Short mmCIF file of C-alpha atoms in Angstrom, two decimals:
data_model
loop_
_atom_site.label_atom_id
_atom_site.label_comp_id
_atom_site.label_asym_id
_atom_site.label_seq_id
_atom_site.Cartn_x
_atom_site.Cartn_y
_atom_site.Cartn_z
CA MET A 1 -2.78 -4.15 13.33
CA SER A 2 -5.57 -3.59 10.83
CA TYR A 3 -7.11 -0.72 8.90
CA LYS A 4 -10.67 -0.80 7.60
CA GLY A 5 -10.88 -4.54 8.18
CA HIS A 6 -7.65 -5.53 6.40
CA PRO A 7 -4.35 -6.41 8.08
CA VAL A 8 -1.35 -4.07 7.93
CA VAL A 9 2.10 -5.65 8.29
CA ARG A 10 5.33 -3.64 8.52
CA ASP A 11 8.72 -4.79 7.25
CA ASN A 12 11.33 -2.02 7.69
CA SER A 13 10.32 0.81 5.35
CA LYS A 14 7.46 -1.15 3.73
CA LEU A 15 3.92 -1.72 4.87
CA TYR A 16 1.73 -4.41 3.35
CA TYR A 17 -2.01 -3.82 3.43
CA GLY A 18 -4.48 -6.60 2.66
CA GLU A 19 -4.63 -10.36 2.73
CA PRO A 20 -2.06 -12.22 0.57
CA GLU A 21 -4.67 -14.83 -0.43
CA ASN A 22 -6.69 -12.10 -2.20
CA PRO A 23 -5.95 -11.18 -5.84
CA PHE A 24 -4.41 -7.80 -4.83
CA ILE A 25 -2.56 -6.15 -1.93
CA VAL A 26 -1.29 -2.63 -1.37
CA VAL A 27 2.42 -2.03 -0.76
CA LEU A 28 3.39 1.26 0.90
CA THR A 29 7.08 2.18 0.73
CA VAL A 30 8.38 5.04 2.86
CA LEU A 31 10.80 6.92 0.59
CA GLU A 32 11.58 9.84 2.92
CA SER A 33 11.01 10.70 6.56
CA LYS A 34 11.37 13.95 8.48
CA PRO A 35 11.65 14.65 12.20
CA GLN A 36 8.60 16.23 13.74
CA GLY A 37 9.08 16.94 17.42
CA GLU A 38 10.23 13.73 19.09
CA ASN A 39 8.99 11.54 16.22
CA VAL A 40 10.19 10.79 12.72
CA LEU A 41 7.24 10.76 10.30
CA PRO A 42 7.03 9.66 6.66
CA SER A 43 7.08 12.66 4.30
CA ARG A 44 7.06 10.76 1.00
CA VAL A 45 5.30 7.42 0.53
CA LEU A 46 5.04 5.31 -2.62
CA VAL A 47 1.65 3.54 -2.94
CA GLN A 48 1.37 0.47 -5.17
CA LEU A 49 -1.59 -1.79 -5.83
CA GLN A 50 0.03 -5.13 -6.65
CA SER A 51 -1.29 -8.42 -7.95
CA THR A 52 -0.62 -11.45 -5.76
CA ASP A 53 -0.58 -13.73 -8.82
CA PRO A 54 2.74 -15.63 -8.65
CA LYS A 55 2.87 -15.78 -12.46
CA LEU A 56 3.30 -11.99 -12.51
CA ALA A 57 6.00 -11.87 -9.82
CA MET A 58 8.87 -11.17 -12.23
CA SER A 59 7.00 -9.01 -14.71
CA GLY A 60 6.08 -5.35 -14.78
CA ASP A 61 2.42 -6.41 -14.89
CA LYS A 62 2.42 -7.06 -11.13
CA ILE A 63 1.83 -3.36 -10.37
CA ALA A 64 -1.72 -2.36 -11.28
CA LYS A 65 -1.58 1.22 -9.93
CA GLU A 66 1.08 3.48 -8.46
CA SER A 67 1.19 6.93 -6.89
CA GLU A 68 3.03 8.99 -4.25
CA ARG A 69 1.63 10.77 -1.22
CA LYS A 70 3.17 13.18 1.29
CA ASN A 71 2.13 11.31 4.43
CA LEU A 72 1.28 7.82 5.59
CA PHE A 73 -2.39 8.50 6.30
CA ASP A 74 -3.07 9.80 2.77
CA ALA A 75 -1.11 6.89 1.29
CA LEU A 76 -3.03 4.31 3.32
CA GLU A 77 -6.35 5.95 2.50
CA LEU A 78 -5.59 5.91 -1.26
CA GLY A 79 -4.44 2.29 -1.05
CA SER A 80 -7.61 1.38 0.81
CA VAL A 81 -9.82 2.86 -1.94
CA TRP A 82 -7.84 1.07 -4.66
CA LEU A 83 -7.91 -2.25 -2.82
CA GLU A 84 -11.65 -2.16 -2.08
CA LYS A 85 -12.43 -1.31 -5.70
CA GLN A 86 -10.24 -4.15 -7.06
CA LEU A 87 -11.62 -6.69 -4.60
CA SER A 88 -15.21 -5.76 -5.39
CA GLU A 89 -14.53 -6.08 -9.13
CA ALA A 90 -12.86 -9.48 -8.63
CA LYS A 91 -16.02 -10.99 -7.09
#
């Protein structure tokens, strides 16, 4: 699956957006979900723009930006804007 030209990979309650070989990726963590009809939809999503630099893996510097959104679409849209801006600045 992809969104705006970047891959989206799901691992349980986390979604990873972007290519791991790029300097940054977006990590979306579903913190809460609520039933809506026959479906269960995310109602609280943590959005993080993270560096892929292995030197920063154990430090607090790995997270460049962080925010929360009330649904998955808004979270993915925010992450998309952050990622595109970071990738364009890295060129």
